[in-house]
mmCIF file of C-alpha atoms and ligand atoms in Angstrom:
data_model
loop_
_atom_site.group_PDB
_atom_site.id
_atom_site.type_symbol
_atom_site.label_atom_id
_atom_site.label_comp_id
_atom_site.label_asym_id
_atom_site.label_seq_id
_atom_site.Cartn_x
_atom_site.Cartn_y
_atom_site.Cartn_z
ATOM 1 C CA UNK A 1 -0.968 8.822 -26.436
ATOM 2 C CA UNK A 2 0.894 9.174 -23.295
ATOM 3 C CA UNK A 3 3.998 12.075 -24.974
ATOM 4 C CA UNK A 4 6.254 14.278 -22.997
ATOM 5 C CA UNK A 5 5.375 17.145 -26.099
ATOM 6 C CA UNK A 6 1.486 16.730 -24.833
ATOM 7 C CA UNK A 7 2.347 17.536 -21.025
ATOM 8 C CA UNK A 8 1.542 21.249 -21.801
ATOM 9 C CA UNK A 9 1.292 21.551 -18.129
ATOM 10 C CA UNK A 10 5.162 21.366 -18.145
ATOM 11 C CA UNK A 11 7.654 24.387 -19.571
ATOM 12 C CA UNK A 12 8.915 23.082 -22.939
ATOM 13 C CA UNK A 13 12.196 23.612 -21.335
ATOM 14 C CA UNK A 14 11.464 20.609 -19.198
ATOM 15 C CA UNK A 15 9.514 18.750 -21.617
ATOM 16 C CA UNK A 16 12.932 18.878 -24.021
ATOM 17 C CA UNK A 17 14.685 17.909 -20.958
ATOM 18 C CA UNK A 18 12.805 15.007 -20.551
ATOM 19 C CA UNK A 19 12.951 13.788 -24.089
ATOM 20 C CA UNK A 20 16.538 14.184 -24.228
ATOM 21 C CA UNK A 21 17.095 12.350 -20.351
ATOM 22 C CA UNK A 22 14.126 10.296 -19.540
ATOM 23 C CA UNK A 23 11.919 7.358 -21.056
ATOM 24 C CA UNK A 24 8.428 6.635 -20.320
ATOM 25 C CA UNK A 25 6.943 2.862 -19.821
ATOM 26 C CA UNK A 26 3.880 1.694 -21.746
ATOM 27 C CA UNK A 27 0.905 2.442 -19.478
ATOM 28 C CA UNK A 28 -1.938 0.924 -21.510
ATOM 29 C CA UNK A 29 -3.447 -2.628 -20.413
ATOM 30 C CA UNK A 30 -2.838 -4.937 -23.291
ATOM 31 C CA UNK A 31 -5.535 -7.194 -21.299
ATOM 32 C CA UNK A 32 -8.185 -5.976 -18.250
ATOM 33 C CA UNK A 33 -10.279 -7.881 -16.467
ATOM 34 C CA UNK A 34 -12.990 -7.237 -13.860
ATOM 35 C CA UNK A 35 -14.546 -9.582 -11.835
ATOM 36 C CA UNK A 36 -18.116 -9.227 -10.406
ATOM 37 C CA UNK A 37 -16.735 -8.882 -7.099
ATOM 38 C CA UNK A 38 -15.050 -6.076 -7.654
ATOM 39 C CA UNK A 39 -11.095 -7.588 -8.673
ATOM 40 C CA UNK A 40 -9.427 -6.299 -11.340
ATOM 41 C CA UNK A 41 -6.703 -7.936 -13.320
ATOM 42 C CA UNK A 42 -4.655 -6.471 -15.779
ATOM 43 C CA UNK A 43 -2.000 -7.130 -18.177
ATOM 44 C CA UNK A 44 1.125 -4.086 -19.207
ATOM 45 C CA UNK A 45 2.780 -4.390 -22.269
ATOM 46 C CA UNK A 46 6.526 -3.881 -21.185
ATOM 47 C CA UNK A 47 8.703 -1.927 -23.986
ATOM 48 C CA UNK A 48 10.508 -5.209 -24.962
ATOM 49 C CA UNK A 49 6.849 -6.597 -25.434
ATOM 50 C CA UNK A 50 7.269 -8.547 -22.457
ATOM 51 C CA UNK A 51 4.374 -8.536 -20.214
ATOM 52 C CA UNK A 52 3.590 -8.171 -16.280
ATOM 53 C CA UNK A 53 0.404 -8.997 -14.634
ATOM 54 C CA UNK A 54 -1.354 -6.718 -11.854
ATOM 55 C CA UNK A 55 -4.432 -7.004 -9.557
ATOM 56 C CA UNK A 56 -6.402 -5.067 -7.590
ATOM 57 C CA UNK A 57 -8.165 -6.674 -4.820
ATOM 58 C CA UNK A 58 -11.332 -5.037 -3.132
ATOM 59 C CA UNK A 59 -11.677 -5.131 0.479
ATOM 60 C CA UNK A 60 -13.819 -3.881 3.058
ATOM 61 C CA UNK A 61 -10.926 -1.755 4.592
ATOM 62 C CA UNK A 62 -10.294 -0.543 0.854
ATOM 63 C CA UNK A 63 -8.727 -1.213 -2.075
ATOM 64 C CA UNK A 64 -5.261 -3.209 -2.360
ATOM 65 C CA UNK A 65 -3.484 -3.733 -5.517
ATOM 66 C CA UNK A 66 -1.238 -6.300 -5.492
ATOM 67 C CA UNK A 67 2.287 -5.668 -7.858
ATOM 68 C CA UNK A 68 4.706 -8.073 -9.731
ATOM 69 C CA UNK A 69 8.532 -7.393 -9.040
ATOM 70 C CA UNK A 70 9.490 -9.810 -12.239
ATOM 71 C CA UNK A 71 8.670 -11.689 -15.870
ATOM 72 C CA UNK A 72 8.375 -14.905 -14.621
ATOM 73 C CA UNK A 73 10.290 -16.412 -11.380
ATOM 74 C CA UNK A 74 13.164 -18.360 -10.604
ATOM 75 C CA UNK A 75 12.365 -19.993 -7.055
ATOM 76 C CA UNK A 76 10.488 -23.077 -8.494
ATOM 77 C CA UNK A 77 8.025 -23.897 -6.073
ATOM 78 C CA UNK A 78 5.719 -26.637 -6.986
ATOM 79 C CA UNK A 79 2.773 -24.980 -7.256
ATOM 80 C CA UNK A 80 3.041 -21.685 -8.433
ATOM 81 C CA UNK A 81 2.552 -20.833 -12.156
ATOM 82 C CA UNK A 82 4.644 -18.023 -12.251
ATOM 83 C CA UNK A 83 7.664 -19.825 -12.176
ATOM 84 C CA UNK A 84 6.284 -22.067 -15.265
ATOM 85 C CA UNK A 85 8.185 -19.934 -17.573
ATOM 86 C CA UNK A 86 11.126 -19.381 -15.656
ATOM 87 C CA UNK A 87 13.073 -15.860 -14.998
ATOM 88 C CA UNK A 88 12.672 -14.228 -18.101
ATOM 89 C CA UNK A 89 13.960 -11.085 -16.466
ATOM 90 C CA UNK A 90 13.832 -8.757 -13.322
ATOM 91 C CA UNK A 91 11.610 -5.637 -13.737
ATOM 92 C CA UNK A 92 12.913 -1.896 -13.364
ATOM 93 C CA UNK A 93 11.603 0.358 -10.482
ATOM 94 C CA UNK A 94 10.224 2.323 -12.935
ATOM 95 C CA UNK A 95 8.166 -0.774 -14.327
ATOM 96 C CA UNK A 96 6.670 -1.800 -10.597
ATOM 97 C CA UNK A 97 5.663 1.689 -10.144
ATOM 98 C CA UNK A 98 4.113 2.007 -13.367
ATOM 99 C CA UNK A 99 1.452 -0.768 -12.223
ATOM 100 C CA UNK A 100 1.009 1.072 -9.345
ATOM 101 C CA UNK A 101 0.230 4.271 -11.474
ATOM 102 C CA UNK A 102 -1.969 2.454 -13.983
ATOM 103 C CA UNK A 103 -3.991 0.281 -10.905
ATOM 104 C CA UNK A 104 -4.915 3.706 -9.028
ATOM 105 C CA UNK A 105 -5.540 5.230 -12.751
ATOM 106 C CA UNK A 106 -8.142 2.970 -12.598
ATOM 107 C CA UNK A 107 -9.439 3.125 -9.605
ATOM 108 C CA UNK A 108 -10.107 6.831 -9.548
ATOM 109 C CA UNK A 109 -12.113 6.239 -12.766
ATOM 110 C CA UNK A 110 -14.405 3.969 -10.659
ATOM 111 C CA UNK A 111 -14.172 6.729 -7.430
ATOM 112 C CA UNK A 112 -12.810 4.068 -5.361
ATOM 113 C CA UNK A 113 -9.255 4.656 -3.436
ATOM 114 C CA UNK A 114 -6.192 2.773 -2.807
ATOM 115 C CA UNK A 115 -5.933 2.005 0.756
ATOM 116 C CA UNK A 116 -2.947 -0.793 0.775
ATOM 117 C CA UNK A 117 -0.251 -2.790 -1.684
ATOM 118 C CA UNK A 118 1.168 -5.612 -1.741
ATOM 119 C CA UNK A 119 4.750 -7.484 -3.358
ATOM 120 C CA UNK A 120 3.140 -10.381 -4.021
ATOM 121 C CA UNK A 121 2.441 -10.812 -7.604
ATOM 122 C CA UNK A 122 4.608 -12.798 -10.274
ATOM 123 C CA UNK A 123 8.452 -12.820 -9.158
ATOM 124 C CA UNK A 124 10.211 -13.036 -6.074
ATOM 125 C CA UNK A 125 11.187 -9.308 -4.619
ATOM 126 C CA UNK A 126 14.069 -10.092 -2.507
ATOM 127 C CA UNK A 127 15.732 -11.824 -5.993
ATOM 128 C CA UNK A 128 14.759 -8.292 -7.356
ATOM 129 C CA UNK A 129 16.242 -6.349 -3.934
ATOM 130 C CA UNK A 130 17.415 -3.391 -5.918
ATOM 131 C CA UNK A 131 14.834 -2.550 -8.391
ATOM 132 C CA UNK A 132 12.618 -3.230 -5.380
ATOM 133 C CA UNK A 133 14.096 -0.967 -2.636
ATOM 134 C CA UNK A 134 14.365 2.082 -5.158
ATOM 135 C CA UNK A 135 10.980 1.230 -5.556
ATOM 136 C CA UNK A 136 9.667 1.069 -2.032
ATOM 137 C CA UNK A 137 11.922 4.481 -1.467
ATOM 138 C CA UNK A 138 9.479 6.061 -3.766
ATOM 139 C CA UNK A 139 6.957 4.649 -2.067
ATOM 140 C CA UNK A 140 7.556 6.665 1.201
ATOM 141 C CA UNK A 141 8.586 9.548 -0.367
ATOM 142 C CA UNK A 142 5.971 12.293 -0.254
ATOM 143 C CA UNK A 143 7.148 14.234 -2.933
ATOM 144 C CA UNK A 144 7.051 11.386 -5.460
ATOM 145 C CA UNK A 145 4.521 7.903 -5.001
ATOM 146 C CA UNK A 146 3.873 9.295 -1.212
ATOM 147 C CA UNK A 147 2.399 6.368 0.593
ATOM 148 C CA UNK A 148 3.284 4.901 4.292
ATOM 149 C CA UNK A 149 4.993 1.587 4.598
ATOM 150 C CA UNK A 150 2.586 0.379 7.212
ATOM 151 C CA UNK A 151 0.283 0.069 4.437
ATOM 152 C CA UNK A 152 2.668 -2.140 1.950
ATOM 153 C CA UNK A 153 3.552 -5.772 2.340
ATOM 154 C CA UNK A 154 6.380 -7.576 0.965
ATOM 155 C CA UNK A 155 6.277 -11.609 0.114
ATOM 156 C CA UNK A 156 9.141 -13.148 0.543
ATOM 157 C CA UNK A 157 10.187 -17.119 -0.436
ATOM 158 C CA UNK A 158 12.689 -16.735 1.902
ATOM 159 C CA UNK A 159 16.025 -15.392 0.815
ATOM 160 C CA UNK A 160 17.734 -15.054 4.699
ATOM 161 C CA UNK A 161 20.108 -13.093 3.690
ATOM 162 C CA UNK A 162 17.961 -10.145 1.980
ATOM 163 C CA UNK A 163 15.365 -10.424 4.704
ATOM 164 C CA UNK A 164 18.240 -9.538 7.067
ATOM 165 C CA UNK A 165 19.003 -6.596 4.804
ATOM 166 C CA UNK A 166 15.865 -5.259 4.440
ATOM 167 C CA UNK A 167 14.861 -5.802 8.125
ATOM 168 C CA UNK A 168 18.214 -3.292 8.283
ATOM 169 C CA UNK A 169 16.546 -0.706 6.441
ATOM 170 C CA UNK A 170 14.221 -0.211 10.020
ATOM 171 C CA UNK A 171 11.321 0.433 7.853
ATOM 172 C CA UNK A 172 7.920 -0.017 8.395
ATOM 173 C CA UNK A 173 7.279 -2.570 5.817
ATOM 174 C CA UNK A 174 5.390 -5.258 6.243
ATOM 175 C CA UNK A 175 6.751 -8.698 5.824
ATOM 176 C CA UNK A 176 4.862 -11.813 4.496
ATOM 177 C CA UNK A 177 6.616 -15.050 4.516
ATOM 178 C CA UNK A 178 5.796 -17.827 2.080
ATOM 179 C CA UNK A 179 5.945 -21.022 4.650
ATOM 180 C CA UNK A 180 3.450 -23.987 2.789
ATOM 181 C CA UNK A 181 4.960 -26.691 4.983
ATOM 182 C CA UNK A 182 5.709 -26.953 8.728
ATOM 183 C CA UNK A 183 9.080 -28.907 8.557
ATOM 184 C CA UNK A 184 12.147 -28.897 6.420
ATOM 185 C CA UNK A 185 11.471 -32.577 4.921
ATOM 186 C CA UNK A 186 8.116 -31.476 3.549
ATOM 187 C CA UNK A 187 9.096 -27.689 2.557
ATOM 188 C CA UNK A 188 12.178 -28.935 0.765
ATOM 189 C CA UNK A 189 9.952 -31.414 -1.777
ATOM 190 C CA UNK A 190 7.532 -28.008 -2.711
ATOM 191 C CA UNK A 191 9.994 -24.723 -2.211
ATOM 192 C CA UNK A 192 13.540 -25.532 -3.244
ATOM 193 C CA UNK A 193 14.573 -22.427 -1.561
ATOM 194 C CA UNK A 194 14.537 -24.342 1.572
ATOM 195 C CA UNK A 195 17.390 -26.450 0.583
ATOM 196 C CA UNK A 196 19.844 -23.543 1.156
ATOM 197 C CA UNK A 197 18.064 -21.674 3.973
ATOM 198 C CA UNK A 198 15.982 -23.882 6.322
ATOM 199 C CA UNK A 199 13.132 -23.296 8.628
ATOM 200 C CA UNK A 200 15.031 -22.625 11.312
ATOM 201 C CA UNK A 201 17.587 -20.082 9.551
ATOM 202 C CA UNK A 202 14.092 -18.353 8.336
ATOM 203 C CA UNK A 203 12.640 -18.252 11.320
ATOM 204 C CA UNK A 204 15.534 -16.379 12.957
ATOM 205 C CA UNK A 205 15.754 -13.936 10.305
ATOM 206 C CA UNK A 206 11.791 -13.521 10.606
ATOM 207 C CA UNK A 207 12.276 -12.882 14.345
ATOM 208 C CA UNK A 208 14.881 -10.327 13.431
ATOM 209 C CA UNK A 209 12.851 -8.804 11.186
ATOM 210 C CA UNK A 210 10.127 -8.143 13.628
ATOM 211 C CA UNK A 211 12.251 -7.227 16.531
ATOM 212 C CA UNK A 212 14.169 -4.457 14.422
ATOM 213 C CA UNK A 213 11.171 -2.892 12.674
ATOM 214 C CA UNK A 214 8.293 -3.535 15.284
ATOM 215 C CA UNK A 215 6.468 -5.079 12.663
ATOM 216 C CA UNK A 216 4.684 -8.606 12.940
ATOM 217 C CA UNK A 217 4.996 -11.154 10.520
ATOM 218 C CA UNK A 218 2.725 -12.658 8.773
ATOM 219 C CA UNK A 219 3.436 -16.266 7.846
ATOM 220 C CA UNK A 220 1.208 -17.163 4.517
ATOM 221 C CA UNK A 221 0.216 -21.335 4.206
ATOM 222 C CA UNK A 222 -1.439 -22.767 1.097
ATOM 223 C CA UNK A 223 -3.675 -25.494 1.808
ATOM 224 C CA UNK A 224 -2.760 -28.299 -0.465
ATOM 225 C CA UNK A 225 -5.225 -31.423 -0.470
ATOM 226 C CA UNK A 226 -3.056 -34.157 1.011
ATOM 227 C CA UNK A 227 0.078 -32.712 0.842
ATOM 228 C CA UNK A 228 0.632 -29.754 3.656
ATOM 229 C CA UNK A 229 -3.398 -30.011 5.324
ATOM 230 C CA UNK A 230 -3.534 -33.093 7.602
ATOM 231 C CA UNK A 231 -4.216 -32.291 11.516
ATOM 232 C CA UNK A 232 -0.369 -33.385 12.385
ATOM 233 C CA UNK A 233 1.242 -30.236 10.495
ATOM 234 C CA UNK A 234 -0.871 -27.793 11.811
ATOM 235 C CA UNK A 235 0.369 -28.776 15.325
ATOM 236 C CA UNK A 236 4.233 -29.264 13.766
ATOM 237 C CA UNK A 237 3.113 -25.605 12.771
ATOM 238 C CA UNK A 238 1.887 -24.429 15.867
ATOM 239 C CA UNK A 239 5.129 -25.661 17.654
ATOM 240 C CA UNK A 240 6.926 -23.390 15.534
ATOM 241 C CA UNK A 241 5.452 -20.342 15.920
ATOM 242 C CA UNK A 242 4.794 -20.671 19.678
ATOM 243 C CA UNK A 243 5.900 -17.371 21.228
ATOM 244 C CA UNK A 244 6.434 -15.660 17.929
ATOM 245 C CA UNK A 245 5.335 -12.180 17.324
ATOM 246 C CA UNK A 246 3.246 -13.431 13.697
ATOM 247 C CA UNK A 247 0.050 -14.252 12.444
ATOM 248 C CA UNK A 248 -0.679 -16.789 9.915
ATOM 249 C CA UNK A 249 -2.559 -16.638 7.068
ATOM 250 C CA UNK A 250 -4.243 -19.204 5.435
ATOM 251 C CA UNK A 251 -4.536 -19.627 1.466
ATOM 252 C CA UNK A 252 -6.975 -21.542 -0.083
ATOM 253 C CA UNK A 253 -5.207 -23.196 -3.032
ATOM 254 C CA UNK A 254 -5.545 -21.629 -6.694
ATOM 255 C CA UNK A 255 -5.967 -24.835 -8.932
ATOM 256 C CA UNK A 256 -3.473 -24.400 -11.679
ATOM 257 C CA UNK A 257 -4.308 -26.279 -15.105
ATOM 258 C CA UNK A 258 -0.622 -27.480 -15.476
ATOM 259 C CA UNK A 259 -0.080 -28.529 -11.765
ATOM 260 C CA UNK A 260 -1.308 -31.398 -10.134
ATOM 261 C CA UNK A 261 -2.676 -30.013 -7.282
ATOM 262 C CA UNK A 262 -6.023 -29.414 -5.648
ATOM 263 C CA UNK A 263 -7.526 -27.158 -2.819
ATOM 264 C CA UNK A 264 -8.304 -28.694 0.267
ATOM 265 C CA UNK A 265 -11.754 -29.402 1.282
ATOM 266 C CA UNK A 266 -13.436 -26.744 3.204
ATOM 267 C CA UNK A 267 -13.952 -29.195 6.607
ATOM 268 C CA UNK A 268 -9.791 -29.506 6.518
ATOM 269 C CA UNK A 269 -9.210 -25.717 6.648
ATOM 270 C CA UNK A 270 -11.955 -25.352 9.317
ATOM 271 C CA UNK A 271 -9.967 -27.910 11.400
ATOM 272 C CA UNK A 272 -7.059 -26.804 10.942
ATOM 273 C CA UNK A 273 -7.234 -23.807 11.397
ATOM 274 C CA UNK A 274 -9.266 -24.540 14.782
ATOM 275 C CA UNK A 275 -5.679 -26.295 15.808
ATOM 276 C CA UNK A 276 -4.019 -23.035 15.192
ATOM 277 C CA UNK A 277 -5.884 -21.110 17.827
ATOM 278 C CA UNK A 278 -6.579 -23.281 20.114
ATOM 279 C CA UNK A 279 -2.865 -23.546 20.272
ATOM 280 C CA UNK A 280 -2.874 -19.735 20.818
ATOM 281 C CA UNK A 281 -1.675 -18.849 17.333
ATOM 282 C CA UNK A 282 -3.121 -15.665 15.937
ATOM 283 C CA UNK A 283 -4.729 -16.575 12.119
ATOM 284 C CA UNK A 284 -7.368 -15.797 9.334
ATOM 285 C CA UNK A 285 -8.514 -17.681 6.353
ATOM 286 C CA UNK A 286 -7.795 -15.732 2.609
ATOM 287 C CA UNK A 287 -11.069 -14.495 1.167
ATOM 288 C CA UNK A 288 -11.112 -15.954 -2.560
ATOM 289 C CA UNK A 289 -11.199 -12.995 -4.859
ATOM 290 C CA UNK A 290 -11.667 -12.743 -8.693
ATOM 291 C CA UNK A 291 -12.665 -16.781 -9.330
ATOM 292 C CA UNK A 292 -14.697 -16.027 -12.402
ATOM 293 C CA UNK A 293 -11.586 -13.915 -13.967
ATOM 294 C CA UNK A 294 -8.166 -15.964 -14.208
ATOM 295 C CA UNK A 295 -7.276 -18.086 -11.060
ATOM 296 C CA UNK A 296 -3.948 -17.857 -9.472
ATOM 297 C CA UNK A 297 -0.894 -15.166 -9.643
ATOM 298 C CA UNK A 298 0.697 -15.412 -13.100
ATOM 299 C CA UNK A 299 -2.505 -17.841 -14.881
ATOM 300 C CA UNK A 300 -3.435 -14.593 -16.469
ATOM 301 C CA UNK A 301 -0.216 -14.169 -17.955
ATOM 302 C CA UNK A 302 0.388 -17.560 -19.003
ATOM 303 C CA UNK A 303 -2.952 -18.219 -20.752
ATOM 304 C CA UNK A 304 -2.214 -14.544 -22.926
ATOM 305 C CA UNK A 305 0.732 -16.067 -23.951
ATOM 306 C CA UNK A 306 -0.450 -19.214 -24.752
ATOM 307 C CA UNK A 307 -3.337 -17.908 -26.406
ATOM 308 C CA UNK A 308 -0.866 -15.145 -28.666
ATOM 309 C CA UNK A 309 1.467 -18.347 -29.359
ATOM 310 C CA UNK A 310 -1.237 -20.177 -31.127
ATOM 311 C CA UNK A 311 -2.306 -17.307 -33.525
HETATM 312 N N1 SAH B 401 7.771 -14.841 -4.414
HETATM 313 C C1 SAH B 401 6.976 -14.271 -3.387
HETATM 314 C C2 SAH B 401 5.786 -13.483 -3.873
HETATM 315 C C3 SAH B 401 4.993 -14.026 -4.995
HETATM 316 S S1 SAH B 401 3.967 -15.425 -4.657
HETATM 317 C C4 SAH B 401 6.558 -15.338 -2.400
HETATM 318 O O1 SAH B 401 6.910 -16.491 -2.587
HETATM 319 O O2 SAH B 401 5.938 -15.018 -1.403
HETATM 320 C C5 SAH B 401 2.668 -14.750 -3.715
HETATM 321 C C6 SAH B 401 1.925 -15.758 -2.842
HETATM 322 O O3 SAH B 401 1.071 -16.581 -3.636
HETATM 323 C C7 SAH B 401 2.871 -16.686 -2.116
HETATM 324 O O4 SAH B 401 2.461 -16.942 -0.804
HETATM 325 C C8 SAH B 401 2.752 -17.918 -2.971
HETATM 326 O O5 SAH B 401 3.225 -19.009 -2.305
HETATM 327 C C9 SAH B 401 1.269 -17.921 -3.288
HETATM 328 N N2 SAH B 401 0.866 -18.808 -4.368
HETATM 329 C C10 SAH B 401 1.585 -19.247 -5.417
HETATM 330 N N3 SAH B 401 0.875 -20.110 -6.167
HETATM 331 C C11 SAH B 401 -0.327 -20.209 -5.593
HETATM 332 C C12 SAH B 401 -1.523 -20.956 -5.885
HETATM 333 N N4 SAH B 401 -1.580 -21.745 -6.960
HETATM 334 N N5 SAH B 401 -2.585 -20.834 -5.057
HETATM 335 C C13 SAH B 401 -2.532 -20.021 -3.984
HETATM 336 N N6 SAH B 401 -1.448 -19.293 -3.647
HETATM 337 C C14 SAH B 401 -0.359 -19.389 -4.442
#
């Protein structure tokens, strides 16, 4: 049992200190998975008995783990089930850097070392931007979680205004950009975000973003069958990003049992992703990770609950 009286590496001076002053998160997976390739999923009991899902992704570069910023989401994109549930409610620094604690935890007990992290699990960061920016600060900071920027990636909806901010900040961050549709008619029927800040508001802020941090950004496009994957948008796309620093990344769709959706075929993400660099636009196809495990971000989450609610 994780006990501030156990840490008898620590004066009891400081250990009654941190009774009195400080509170420590649950850091015991109500739920792990691990898939035969190597991904891990797990599931923290938060201390209102709320719960947050983490992954770890393996990769020939190393190990990435891949952190939620909130219980559920508010953004309502069409085909994301971790806004099913709706906000519940924004998580604390503390609680993102306790999955970061528990996912390399892990890893050392398999030898195998954290390399890179990403914001891209359940919730939207930027709708988090505090919790999140005390977190990252921690991040850098070598006396505390001591780990470079260059190696963390934010994913962003697209809240203009916080990208702005953050881009402020001049840090090395890494910034991923949810896209899913190459034109505001098509983006505003999937990503209701887009309704207050449009492609081309987003775009400016992404160019912004790269110009004051020197980073590029990456622009991330789930292929939907028949929705976002016919020939014409990944030209409209290509347009777009002409001349951009970026790189785009496509995302075979996660099939989500509530959601009507389906992946596209693999012939339509050969083409078009062909159209993308023929057209000169840098991109790379998402390796699917963790298929026999729980699909996509915030399934693993859902189905606990679902599965607690019938008992
Ligand atoms: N709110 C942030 C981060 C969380 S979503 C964002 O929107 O970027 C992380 C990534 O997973 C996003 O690119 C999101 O669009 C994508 N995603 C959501 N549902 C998915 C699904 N069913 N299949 C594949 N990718 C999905």
């Amino acid at each position: 049992m994780l006990e501030f009286d156990n840490m008898s590496n620590f004066s009891l001076q400081l250990r009654q200190k941190l009774r009195k002053h400080a509170t420590m998160g649950s850091a015991e997976p109500v739920l792990h998975q691990q898939s035969r390739d190597g991904t891990i999923k797990f599931l923290l009991a938060l201390s209102d008995q709320h719960t947050v899902e983490t992954v770890i992704l393996p990769y020939e570069i190393g190990d990435s783990v891949c952190l939620s910023t909130q219980v559920g989401c508010r953004m309502g994109c069409a085909f994301c089930a971790s806004g099913l549930p709706g906000l519940i409610r924004n998580l604390t620094s503390g609680e993102i850097a306790l999955q970061l604690l528990v996912a390399k935890r892990l890893l050392q007990e398999e030898n195998r070392k954290l390399k890179s992290m990403v914001l891209m699990g359940t919730g939207e960061p930027l709708d988090n931007f505090d919790a999140t920016v005390t977190f990252l600060e921690a991040v850098s900071d070598q006396e505390r979680l001591g780990m470079s920027l260059r190696h963390v990636t934010l994913s962003t909806c697209g809240l203009v205004p916080k990208i702005l901010e953050l881009a402020k900040t001049g840090w090395p961050l890494n910034l991923a950009v949810s896209l899913h549709a190459s034109n505001n008619e098509l983006r505003n029927r999937i990503m209701p975000i887009n309704k207050k800040y449009p492609l081309e508001k987003l775009l400016v802020a992404c160019d912004q973003y790269a110009s004051l941090t020197g980073r590029r950004v990456t622009y991330e496009y789930i292929l939907i069958d028949g929705l976002n994957d016919e020939p014409r948008f990944a030209k409209e796309l290509a347009g777009l990003l002409k001349g951009r620093l970026c790189h785009v990344n496509l995302i075979p769709f996660n099939a989500v049992s509530e959601l009507n959706f389906r992946p596209s075929p693999q012939e339509k993400v050969k083409l078009f992703k062909k159209i993308l660099t023929d057209a000169g636009v840098n991109v790379t196809v998402r390796r699917r990770l963790g298929d026999d495990i729980a699909a996509a971000c915030g399934q693993l989450r859902n189905k606990y609950r679902g599965e607690r609610n019938k008992g």
